[in-house]
Coordinates of C-alpha atoms in Angstrom, one line a residue:
Chain P
M1 CA -65.5 27.1 5.8
R2 CA -68.3 24.9 7.2
A3 CA -69.5 21.3 6.2
D4 CA -72.0 19.0 7.6
L5 CA -71.9 15.7 5.8
E6 CA -72.9 12.2 6.6
L7 CA -71.6 9.0 5.1
E8 CA -72.4 5.5 6.2
P9 CA -69.5 3.0 6.5
G10 CA -70.1 -0.1 4.5
D11 CA -72.3 1.8 2.1
S12 CA -70.9 1.4 -1.5
R13 CA -72.4 4.6 -2.7
V14 CA -70.4 7.4 -4.2
L15 CA -70.6 10.9 -2.8
V16 CA -69.5 13.7 -5.1
L17 CA -68.2 17.0 -3.7
F18 CA -69.0 19.3 -6.5
G19 CA -67.9 22.9 -6.8
P20 CA -65.7 25.4 -8.5
S21 CA -62.0 25.6 -7.6
G22 CA -61.6 27.4 -4.4
S23 CA -64.9 26.3 -3.1
G24 CA -63.3 24.1 -0.4
K25 CA -64.1 20.7 -1.7
T26 CA -60.5 19.5 -1.7
T27 CA -60.0 20.9 1.9
I28 CA -63.0 18.6 3.0
L29 CA -61.3 15.6 1.3
R30 CA -58.0 16.4 2.9
C31 CA -59.6 16.8 6.3
L32 CA -61.3 13.4 5.8
A33 CA -57.8 11.9 5.0
G34 CA -56.2 13.5 8.0
L35 CA -53.9 15.7 5.9
D36 CA -55.6 18.9 7.0
R37 CA -57.0 19.6 10.4
P38 CA -60.4 21.3 10.7
Q39 CA -60.5 24.2 13.2
E40 CA -63.6 22.8 15.0
G41 CA -66.1 20.1 14.8
F42 CA -65.7 16.4 14.4
I43 CA -65.2 13.6 11.9
R44 CA -66.6 10.2 12.8
F45 CA -66.4 7.1 10.7
G46 CA -68.9 4.7 12.0
A47 CA -68.0 4.1 15.6
E48 CA -64.5 5.5 15.2
V49 CA -63.7 9.1 16.1
W50 CA -61.2 10.4 13.5
F51 CA -61.2 13.9 14.6
D52 CA -62.8 15.9 17.4
A53 CA -61.6 19.4 18.2
A54 CA -63.3 19.5 21.6
M55 CA -61.8 16.2 22.7
G56 CA -58.4 16.9 21.1
V57 CA -58.6 13.8 19.0
N58 CA -56.8 13.8 15.6
R59 CA -56.1 10.4 14.1
P60 CA -53.2 10.5 11.7
P61 CA -53.8 9.4 8.0
Q62 CA -52.0 6.1 8.8
A63 CA -54.7 5.1 11.4
R64 CA -57.8 5.9 9.2
R65 CA -57.7 2.8 6.9
L66 CA -58.5 4.9 3.8
A67 CA -57.4 5.1 0.3
Y68 CA -56.6 8.6 -0.8
V69 CA -55.9 9.0 -4.6
A70 CA -54.4 12.4 -5.4
Q71 CA -55.3 14.4 -8.6
D72 CA -52.1 13.2 -10.3
Y73 CA -52.3 9.8 -8.7
G74 CA -49.2 10.1 -6.5
L75 CA -47.5 7.0 -7.9
F76 CA -43.9 6.6 -6.5
P77 CA -41.7 7.3 -9.6
H78 CA -38.8 5.1 -8.3
F79 CA -41.0 2.0 -7.7
T80 CA -42.4 -0.4 -10.2
V81 CA -46.1 -0.9 -10.6
E82 CA -45.9 -4.0 -8.4
E83 CA -43.9 -2.1 -5.7
N84 CA -46.3 0.7 -5.8
V85 CA -49.3 -1.6 -5.3
R86 CA -47.5 -3.5 -2.6
F87 CA -46.5 -0.4 -0.7
G88 CA -49.8 0.0 1.2
M89 CA -50.1 -3.7 2.1
D90 CA -49.0 -4.9 5.5
A91 CA -48.4 -8.5 4.3
K92 CA -45.1 -10.1 3.7
R93 CA -43.7 -10.2 0.2
S94 CA -44.5 -13.9 -0.4
V95 CA -48.1 -13.4 0.7
A96 CA -48.5 -10.0 -1.0
T97 CA -47.3 -11.0 -4.5
P98 CA -50.1 -13.2 -5.5
R99 CA -52.6 -10.8 -4.2
V100 CA -50.9 -8.0 -6.1
E101 CA -51.1 -10.0 -9.2
S102 CA -54.8 -10.7 -8.8
I103 CA -55.5 -7.0 -8.2
L104 CA -53.5 -5.9 -11.3
E105 CA -55.5 -8.4 -13.3
R106 CA -58.6 -6.9 -12.0
V107 CA -57.7 -3.4 -13.2
H108 CA -56.5 -4.8 -16.6
L109 CA -52.8 -4.3 -15.8
R110 CA -51.6 -7.8 -16.2
G111 CA -48.0 -8.0 -17.4
M112 CA -47.3 -4.4 -16.3
A113 CA -46.0 -5.3 -12.9
G114 CA -42.4 -4.5 -13.7
R115 CA -42.9 -1.2 -15.4
L116 CA -42.1 2.2 -13.9
P117 CA -44.8 4.8 -13.8
A118 CA -43.0 6.9 -16.3
Q119 CA -43.6 4.1 -18.8
L120 CA -47.3 4.0 -18.4
S121 CA -50.1 5.9 -20.2
G122 CA -52.4 8.2 -18.2
G123 CA -55.2 5.7 -18.1
E124 CA -52.8 3.0 -17.0
R125 CA -51.4 5.3 -14.2
Q126 CA -55.0 5.8 -12.9
R127 CA -55.4 2.0 -12.8
V128 CA -52.3 1.6 -10.8
A129 CA -53.4 4.2 -8.3
L130 CA -56.9 2.4 -8.0
A131 CA -55.2 -1.0 -7.7
R132 CA -52.9 0.4 -4.9
A133 CA -55.9 1.9 -3.2
L134 CA -57.7 -1.4 -3.4
A135 CA -54.7 -3.4 -2.1
R136 CA -54.9 -1.7 1.1
D137 CA -58.4 -3.0 1.8
P138 CA -59.7 0.5 2.7
A139 CA -62.9 1.3 4.5
L140 CA -63.2 4.7 2.6
V141 CA -62.0 5.7 -0.8
L142 CA -61.2 9.3 -1.4
L143 CA -60.5 10.5 -5.0
D144 CA -59.4 14.1 -5.8
E145 CA -60.4 15.0 -9.3
P146 CA -59.8 11.5 -10.5
L147 CA -60.1 12.3 -14.3
A148 CA -58.6 15.8 -14.5
A149 CA -55.1 14.5 -15.2
L150 CA -56.3 12.5 -18.3
D151 CA -56.4 13.7 -21.9
L152 CA -59.8 14.3 -23.2
P153 CA -60.3 11.3 -25.5
L154 CA -59.3 9.0 -22.5
R155 CA -61.7 10.6 -20.1
D156 CA -64.9 9.1 -21.3
P157 CA -63.8 5.4 -21.3
M158 CA -61.9 5.9 -18.0
R159 CA -65.0 7.4 -16.4
Q160 CA -67.0 4.4 -17.2
E161 CA -64.3 2.1 -15.9
L162 CA -64.0 4.1 -12.7
R163 CA -67.8 4.0 -12.1
Q164 CA -67.7 0.2 -12.5
F165 CA -64.7 -0.1 -10.2
L166 CA -66.3 2.0 -7.5
R167 CA -69.5 0.0 -7.8
S168 CA -67.6 -3.3 -7.5
I169 CA -66.0 -2.4 -4.1
D170 CA -68.2 -2.5 -1.1
V171 CA -66.7 0.7 0.3
P172 CA -68.1 4.2 0.3
S173 CA -66.2 6.7 -1.8
V174 CA -65.9 10.4 -1.9
I175 CA -65.0 12.1 -5.2
V176 CA -64.0 15.7 -5.5
T177 CA -64.7 17.1 -9.0
H178 CA -65.7 20.4 -10.7
D179 CA -66.9 18.5 -13.9
R180 CA -70.6 18.1 -14.3
V181 CA -70.2 14.9 -16.4
D182 CA -68.0 13.4 -13.7
A183 CA -70.7 14.2 -11.1
L184 CA -73.5 12.8 -13.2
A185 CA -71.6 9.6 -14.3
L186 CA -69.9 8.7 -11.0
G187 CA -72.0 10.1 -8.2
D188 CA -75.0 8.6 -6.3
R189 CA -75.3 11.6 -4.1
M190 CA -73.6 15.0 -4.4
A191 CA -72.9 17.9 -2.2
V192 CA -72.6 21.3 -3.9
L193 CA -70.1 23.6 -2.5
S194 CA -69.6 27.2 -3.1
G195 CA -67.6 29.9 -1.2
G196 CA -66.6 27.5 1.6
F197 CA -70.2 26.3 2.4
I198 CA -72.1 23.2 1.4
R199 CA -75.2 24.6 -0.4
Q200 CA -77.1 21.5 -1.1
V201 CA -76.8 17.7 -0.5
G202 CA -79.0 15.2 -2.3
S203 CA -79.2 12.6 -4.9
V204 CA -77.5 13.6 -8.2
P205 CA -80.7 13.9 -10.3
E206 CA -82.3 15.8 -7.6
V207 CA -79.6 18.4 -7.2
F208 CA -79.4 18.9 -10.9
S209 CA -83.1 19.1 -11.4
R210 CA -84.1 21.0 -8.3
P211 CA -81.1 23.2 -7.2
A212 CA -81.7 24.6 -3.8
D213 CA -80.8 28.1 -4.7
V214 CA -79.5 30.4 -7.4
V215 CA -75.8 29.7 -6.6
V216 CA -76.3 25.9 -6.9
A217 CA -78.3 26.4 -10.1
A218 CA -75.6 28.4 -11.6
S219 CA -72.9 26.0 -10.7
V220 CA -74.7 22.8 -11.7
G221 CA -76.0 24.4 -14.9
V222 CA -78.2 21.7 -16.3
E223 CA -81.8 22.0 -15.1
N224 CA -83.3 18.7 -16.3
V225 CA -81.6 15.4 -15.3
V226 CA -83.9 12.5 -16.0
A227 CA -82.9 8.9 -15.1
G228 CA -83.8 6.3 -17.9
T229 CA -82.5 3.4 -19.8
V230 CA -81.3 3.3 -23.3
V231 CA -83.4 0.6 -25.0
E232 CA -82.7 1.1 -28.7
I233 CA -80.1 2.7 -30.9
A234 CA -80.8 3.2 -34.5
D235 CA -79.3 5.6 -37.1
G236 CA -77.3 7.4 -34.4
L237 CA -80.5 8.1 -32.5
A238 CA -80.8 6.5 -29.1
T239 CA -84.3 5.9 -27.4
V240 CA -84.3 6.3 -23.6
R241 CA -87.2 4.8 -21.8
V242 CA -88.4 7.0 -19.0
G243 CA -91.4 5.6 -17.0
D244 CA -94.1 5.3 -19.7
G245 CA -92.6 7.8 -22.1
S246 CA -89.3 8.0 -24.0
I247 CA -86.7 10.6 -24.9
R248 CA -84.7 10.5 -28.1
A249 CA -81.2 11.7 -28.2
T250 CA -78.4 11.8 -30.8
A251 CA -75.7 10.1 -28.8
D252 CA -73.1 7.4 -29.2
V253 CA -73.9 5.3 -26.1
A254 CA -74.4 1.6 -25.3
P255 CA -77.7 0.3 -24.1
G256 CA -78.0 0.6 -20.3
P257 CA -78.9 3.2 -17.6
V258 CA -78.2 6.8 -18.4
F259 CA -79.1 10.2 -17.3
A260 CA -80.7 12.4 -20.0
C261 CA -79.7 16.0 -19.5
I262 CA -81.6 18.8 -21.0
R263 CA -80.9 22.5 -20.4
A264 CA -84.0 24.5 -19.6
E265 CA -83.4 27.0 -22.3
D266 CA -83.4 24.2 -24.9
V267 CA -87.1 23.3 -24.0
T268 CA -89.6 25.0 -26.2
L269 CA -93.3 25.1 -25.2
E270 CA -96.3 25.1 -27.6
R271 CA -100.0 25.5 -26.9
S272 CA -101.1 22.9 -29.4
Q273 CA -99.4 19.9 -31.1
P274 CA -97.3 21.5 -33.9
R275 CA -96.9 20.0 -37.4
D276 CA -93.2 20.7 -37.5
V277 CA -91.4 17.5 -36.5
S278 CA -87.8 18.7 -36.8
A279 CA -87.8 18.8 -33.0
R280 CA -87.5 15.2 -32.3
N281 CA -89.0 15.0 -28.9
Q282 CA -92.7 16.0 -28.2
W283 CA -94.2 15.5 -24.9
T284 CA -97.6 16.7 -23.8
G285 CA -97.9 17.5 -20.1
R286 CA -99.5 19.8 -17.5
V287 CA -98.0 23.0 -16.2
V288 CA -97.2 22.5 -12.5
A289 CA -95.6 25.8 -11.6
L290 CA -94.5 29.1 -12.9
Q291 CA -91.6 30.9 -11.4
S292 CA -90.5 34.4 -12.5
E293 CA -86.7 35.0 -12.7
G294 CA -86.2 38.5 -14.0
S295 CA -86.9 38.7 -17.7
V296 CA -87.4 35.0 -17.9
V297 CA -89.9 32.5 -16.5
R298 CA -89.2 29.1 -15.3
V299 CA -92.0 26.8 -16.3
T300 CA -92.3 23.3 -14.7
V301 CA -94.2 20.8 -16.7
D302 CA -95.2 17.3 -15.6
C303 CA -95.1 15.1 -18.8
G304 CA -94.5 11.7 -17.2
F305 CA -91.3 13.1 -15.8
V306 CA -90.7 16.6 -14.5
L307 CA -89.3 18.9 -17.2
T308 CA -88.3 22.6 -16.5
A309 CA -88.4 25.1 -19.4
L310 CA -87.0 28.6 -19.4
I311 CA -88.9 31.0 -21.6
T312 CA -89.1 34.8 -22.1
R313 CA -91.9 36.7 -20.7
P314 CA -93.4 37.8 -24.1
S315 CA -93.5 34.1 -25.2
L316 CA -95.3 33.3 -22.0
D317 CA -97.9 35.9 -22.7
E318 CA -98.2 34.5 -26.2
L319 CA -98.7 31.0 -24.7
R320 CA -101.3 32.1 -22.1
V321 CA -100.4 29.2 -19.8
A322 CA -101.2 29.0 -16.1
P323 CA -100.7 26.1 -13.6
G324 CA -102.9 23.3 -14.7
S325 CA -103.0 24.1 -18.4
T326 CA -101.9 21.5 -21.0
V327 CA -98.8 22.3 -23.1
T328 CA -96.5 20.4 -25.5
A329 CA -92.8 20.5 -24.7
L330 CA -90.4 20.2 -27.6
V331 CA -86.7 19.4 -27.4
K332 CA -84.4 18.7 -30.3
A333 CA -82.7 15.3 -30.1
T334 CA -79.4 17.1 -30.4
A335 CA -80.1 19.1 -27.3
V336 CA -80.4 16.0 -25.1
H337 CA -77.1 15.0 -23.6
L338 CA -76.8 11.4 -22.4
V339 CA -74.5 10.5 -19.5
Q340 CA -73.8 6.8 -19.3
R341 CA -74.2 5.2 -15.8
G342 CA -72.3 2.0 -16.5
S343 CA -73.8 -1.4 -16.7
T344 CA -74.6 -1.8 -13.1
Chain J
M1 CA 4.9 14.3 -0.3
D2 CA 3.5 14.4 3.3
W3 CA 1.5 11.1 3.1
S4 CA 0.6 11.1 6.7
A5 CA -1.1 14.5 6.2
I6 CA -3.0 13.2 3.1
A7 CA -4.1 10.2 5.0
L8 CA -5.2 12.2 8.0
S9 CA -7.2 14.7 5.8
L10 CA -9.0 11.8 4.0
R11 CA -9.8 10.2 7.4
L12 CA -11.1 13.5 8.8
A13 CA -13.2 14.1 5.7
A14 CA -14.7 10.6 5.8
A15 CA -15.5 10.9 9.5
T16 CA -17.0 14.4 9.0
T17 CA -19.1 13.1 6.1
I18 CA -20.5 10.2 8.1
V19 CA -21.3 12.4 11.2
L20 CA -23.0 15.0 8.9
L21 CA -25.1 12.3 7.2
A22 CA -26.2 11.2 10.7
I23 CA -27.0 14.7 11.9
G24 CA -27.7 16.5 8.7
L25 CA -30.3 14.2 7.2
P26 CA -32.8 14.5 10.2
L27 CA -32.0 18.2 10.6
A28 CA -32.6 18.9 6.9
S29 CA -35.8 16.8 6.8
W30 CA -37.1 18.8 9.8
L31 CA -36.2 22.1 8.0
A32 CA -37.6 21.1 4.7
L33 CA -40.7 19.0 5.6
S34 CA -42.1 19.8 9.0
A35 CA -40.6 23.0 10.4
R36 CA -43.1 25.8 11.0
R37 CA -42.0 28.0 13.8
G38 CA -38.4 28.9 14.3
R39 CA -37.3 27.6 11.0
W40 CA -35.7 30.9 10.1
A41 CA -33.5 30.9 13.1
V42 CA -32.3 27.4 12.5
D43 CA -31.7 28.2 8.8
A44 CA -29.5 31.1 9.9
L45 CA -27.6 29.1 12.4
V46 CA -26.9 26.4 9.8
A47 CA -25.6 29.0 7.3
L48 CA -23.4 30.8 9.8
P49 CA -20.2 29.0 8.9
L50 CA -20.6 30.2 5.3
V51 CA -20.1 33.9 6.5
L52 CA -18.0 33.5 9.7
P53 CA -14.2 33.6 9.4
P54 CA -12.9 30.2 10.4
T55 CA -11.0 31.8 13.1
V56 CA -14.2 33.0 14.9
L57 CA -15.7 29.4 14.6
G58 CA -12.5 27.9 15.8
Y59 CA -12.3 30.3 18.7
Y60 CA -15.7 29.3 19.9
V61 CA -15.0 25.7 19.5
L62 CA -11.7 26.2 21.6
V63 CA -13.7 28.0 24.3
M64 CA -16.5 25.4 24.3
L65 CA -14.2 22.3 24.3
G66 CA -11.1 23.7 25.9
P67 CA -9.7 22.2 29.1
R68 CA -11.4 24.9 31.2
S69 CA -14.9 24.3 29.8
P70 CA -17.3 21.8 31.3
V71 CA -17.4 19.8 28.1
G72 CA -13.7 19.7 27.8
R73 CA -13.2 18.7 31.4
A74 CA -15.8 15.9 31.2
F75 CA -14.2 14.6 28.1
E76 CA -10.7 14.7 29.6
T77 CA -11.9 12.9 32.7
L78 CA -13.5 10.2 30.6
T79 CA -10.7 9.6 28.0
G80 CA -7.7 10.9 29.7
S81 CA -6.8 13.4 26.9
P82 CA -8.1 16.8 26.0
V83 CA -10.5 17.4 23.1
V84 CA -8.6 20.2 21.6
F85 CA -5.5 19.5 19.6
S86 CA -6.7 16.0 19.0
F87 CA -8.6 14.2 16.1
T88 CA -11.8 14.4 18.0
G89 CA -11.6 18.1 18.4
L90 CA -10.8 18.5 14.7
L91 CA -13.9 16.3 13.9
V92 CA -16.1 18.6 16.0
A93 CA -14.8 21.7 14.4
S94 CA -15.1 20.2 10.8
V95 CA -18.7 19.1 11.4
L96 CA -19.7 22.5 12.5
Y97 CA -17.7 24.2 9.7
S98 CA -19.1 21.9 7.0
L99 CA -22.7 21.9 8.3
P100 CA -24.2 24.2 5.6
F101 CA -22.4 22.2 2.9
A102 CA -24.4 19.1 3.9
V103 CA -27.6 20.4 5.3
Q104 CA -28.4 23.0 2.5
P105 CA -28.3 20.5 -0.4
F106 CA -30.1 17.8 1.8
A107 CA -32.9 20.2 2.6
A108 CA -33.2 21.5 -1.0
A109 CA -33.5 17.9 -2.2
F110 CA -36.1 17.1 0.4
A111 CA -38.1 20.2 -0.4
A112 CA -38.1 19.2 -4.0
V113 CA -39.8 15.9 -3.4
D114 CA -43.4 16.1 -4.4
R115 CA -45.4 16.6 -1.3
T116 CA -48.3 14.5 -2.8
L117 CA -46.0 11.5 -2.7
I118 CA -45.3 11.9 1.0
E119 CA -49.0 12.4 1.9
T120 CA -50.0 9.4 -0.3
A121 CA -47.5 7.2 1.5
W122 CA -49.0 8.4 4.9
C123 CA -52.5 7.5 3.6
L124 CA -51.2 4.1 2.5
G125 CA -50.3 3.4 6.2
A126 CA -46.6 4.2 6.0
S127 CA -45.2 5.8 9.2
R128 CA -43.3 9.0 9.0
L129 CA -40.0 7.1 9.3
R130 CA -40.9 4.5 6.7
T131 CA -42.1 7.2 4.3
F132 CA -38.8 9.0 4.9
A133 CA -36.7 6.0 4.3
R134 CA -38.5 4.5 1.3
I135 CA -39.9 7.5 -0.4
V136 CA -38.2 10.8 0.5
V137 CA -34.5 9.6 0.8
P138 CA -34.5 7.6 -2.5
L139 CA -36.1 10.5 -4.4
A140 CA -33.7 13.0 -2.9
R141 CA -30.7 10.8 -3.5
P142 CA -28.9 13.1 -6.0
G143 CA -29.1 15.9 -3.5
I144 CA -27.9 13.7 -0.6
V145 CA -24.9 12.5 -2.7
A146 CA -24.1 16.2 -3.6
G147 CA -24.1 17.2 0.0
A148 CA -22.0 14.3 1.1
V149 CA -19.4 15.0 -1.6
L150 CA -19.3 18.7 -0.9
T151 CA -18.9 18.0 2.8
F152 CA -16.1 15.5 2.0
A153 CA -14.2 17.9 -0.4
H154 CA -14.8 21.0 1.8
T155 CA -13.3 19.1 4.8
V156 CA -10.2 18.0 2.8
G157 CA -9.6 21.7 2.0
E158 CA -10.2 23.3 5.3
F159 CA -7.5 25.2 6.9
G160 CA -8.3 27.9 9.4
V161 CA -10.5 26.0 11.7
V162 CA -8.1 23.1 11.8
L163 CA -5.2 25.5 12.7
M164 CA -7.3 27.1 15.5
V165 CA -8.6 23.9 17.0
G166 CA -6.1 21.2 16.0
G167 CA -2.8 23.1 15.9
N168 CA -0.1 21.4 13.9
L169 CA 0.7 17.9 15.3
P170 CA 2.2 15.7 12.7
G171 CA 0.0 12.6 12.2
V172 CA -2.6 13.8 14.7
T173 CA -3.9 17.2 13.5
R174 CA -1.6 18.2 10.6
T175 CA -3.8 18.0 7.6
V176 CA -3.0 18.5 3.9
S177 CA -3.7 22.2 3.8
I178 CA -1.5 22.8 7.0
S179 CA 1.3 20.7 5.4
I180 CA 1.2 23.0 2.4
Y181 CA 1.3 26.0 4.6
D182 CA 4.2 24.6 6.5
D183 CA 6.1 23.8 3.3
V184 CA 5.6 27.4 2.0
Q185 CA 6.8 28.8 5.4
A186 CA 9.8 26.6 5.1
L187 CA 10.4 27.8 1.5
N188 CA 9.9 24.2 0.3
Y189 CA 8.1 25.3 -2.7
A190 CA 8.6 22.1 -4.7
R191 CA 6.8 19.9 -2.1
A192 CA 4.1 22.5 -1.5
G193 CA 3.5 22.6 -5.3
R194 CA 3.2 18.8 -5.5
T195 CA 0.7 18.7 -2.7
A196 CA -1.2 21.6 -3.9
A197 CA -1.5 20.1 -7.4
L198 CA -2.7 16.8 -6.0
L199 CA -5.4 18.6 -3.9
L200 CA -6.5 20.6 -7.0
A201 CA -6.7 17.4 -9.1
F202 CA -8.6 15.6 -6.4
S203 CA -11.1 18.4 -5.9
F204 CA -11.7 18.8 -9.6
V205 CA -12.2 15.0 -10.1
V206 CA -14.6 14.7 -7.2
L207 CA -16.7 17.6 -8.3
A208 CA -16.7 16.5 -11.9
L209 CA -17.8 13.0 -11.0
T210 CA -20.6 14.4 -8.8
Y211 CA -22.0 16.5 -11.5
R212 CA -21.8 13.6 -13.9
L213 CA -23.6 11.3 -11.5
Q214 CA -26.3 13.9 -10.8
R215 CA -27.1 14.1 -14.5
R216 CA -27.3 10.3 -14.9
S217 CA -29.5 9.8 -11.9
G218 CA -31.6 12.6 -13.1
R219 CA -32.5 10.4 -16.0
A220 CA -32.9 7.3 -13.8
W221 CA -35.8 8.9 -12.0
P222 CA -38.0 10.6 -14.4
I223 CA -40.6 12.2 -12.1
A224 CA -43.9 11.5 -13.7
S225 CA -45.7 14.7 -14.4

């Protein structure tokens, strides 16, 4: 497999490695950690050379000052929470203990120091793993499928917590995931992998909205990702402000930054303003581009934000639209999926 | 009862166990955790004493350590006494003979330690040695205890190798099993019977205790899934 990626040390942004299982994303993470060895190429972190096949350099994981959190967290079962967190610290016990306490407080684990991992819930285990990673004062944080080990009801709150945690540390992080919501909620940038290649690297909304090729489009699935802010919630209906316009969605979210995700096939286009208002969102815009994809046509509309619609060829003929013509885009509020981006 | 033979057997078993912990733990960790090339050959070598007759093993130990071998001569020059037909000779033979009984449970226990935990420890800055001492050994403890107990019990009960390498010198190389053999040869069935019963009871108690301990420690370390 091949991968060209650039990350800046000291950058607190989150890079998501996204792809189906077997696409090579975990291998990249393990190469960064020093657990696997690439056949060729190099890995540099700032001025440090971590790996260079030509120069025969391969720093062991111990010398990379990183925090690697495995999918099932890798908590040492015979150690208490406190011993787990202290394990990665070089400091003596008397120095380490107050620091361990403050870190545990930070991840809401106060009073749990004496427990064994087996006595913790899934969410608490994740927090211990993050606390242990933080205690090491890492220069790079690597997380392998951080939410996959959690039960579904826990996943949403822990995702928000994880996002806030990653934002609060001034360290770049790399997250491996195959989950779209994880990528949207946690990532700043993302790299899409497929078949051992990196297909696209870009900001999260960019990759979702403008996939580089068919493979990326198929794996990310959602065509429209619009960044906005939830400004009002009433009767289970959230209003998201996007530039001058707004998007309404049925969603149970708190006010704050979100990504509004709309699948292209959920967007209906009309020539004139229709009377039927059961579709809650109506935007009038100008057709920017038409792209034929077999029996369907991808229509890009600029309505304050860019919206892509997937419509059949007969309905396109009925619409009689061309680049430049004005259309009304309709999307049901239930078809808009909001992904919260945390309070920061 | 032949108390000096019993004491000798216990001393030999204890010494063998200690030596095999020192040799067996690093060897097993290499086999289970880092060996790539050549593992099959070492695995086969370690298992050899399971299938070889003790006489074959004893024969080679005699040849290797005998007064005419370089090792035997060097030892005799240094200490003034030959290796064979001495406690040291017995110990060397017992260590070789019990090698699989120590190394195989050790290696199985190491292999069962979740690889993720080892890698996590490395990424947390722990050296390979610290990872081994603080993570691998504690998590493999039931298997290590099992290997040590098996080694001890197996050494107490060994016969053929002892006879080949140690001979039958009272207080020096006459172990319990040899003493029983002697008694039977001398038609002293009563004394042979008592010693045999003692050995049987001892072996059963040791094994039963081990299995009991394994079970309890299995509960003390519930591996988080």
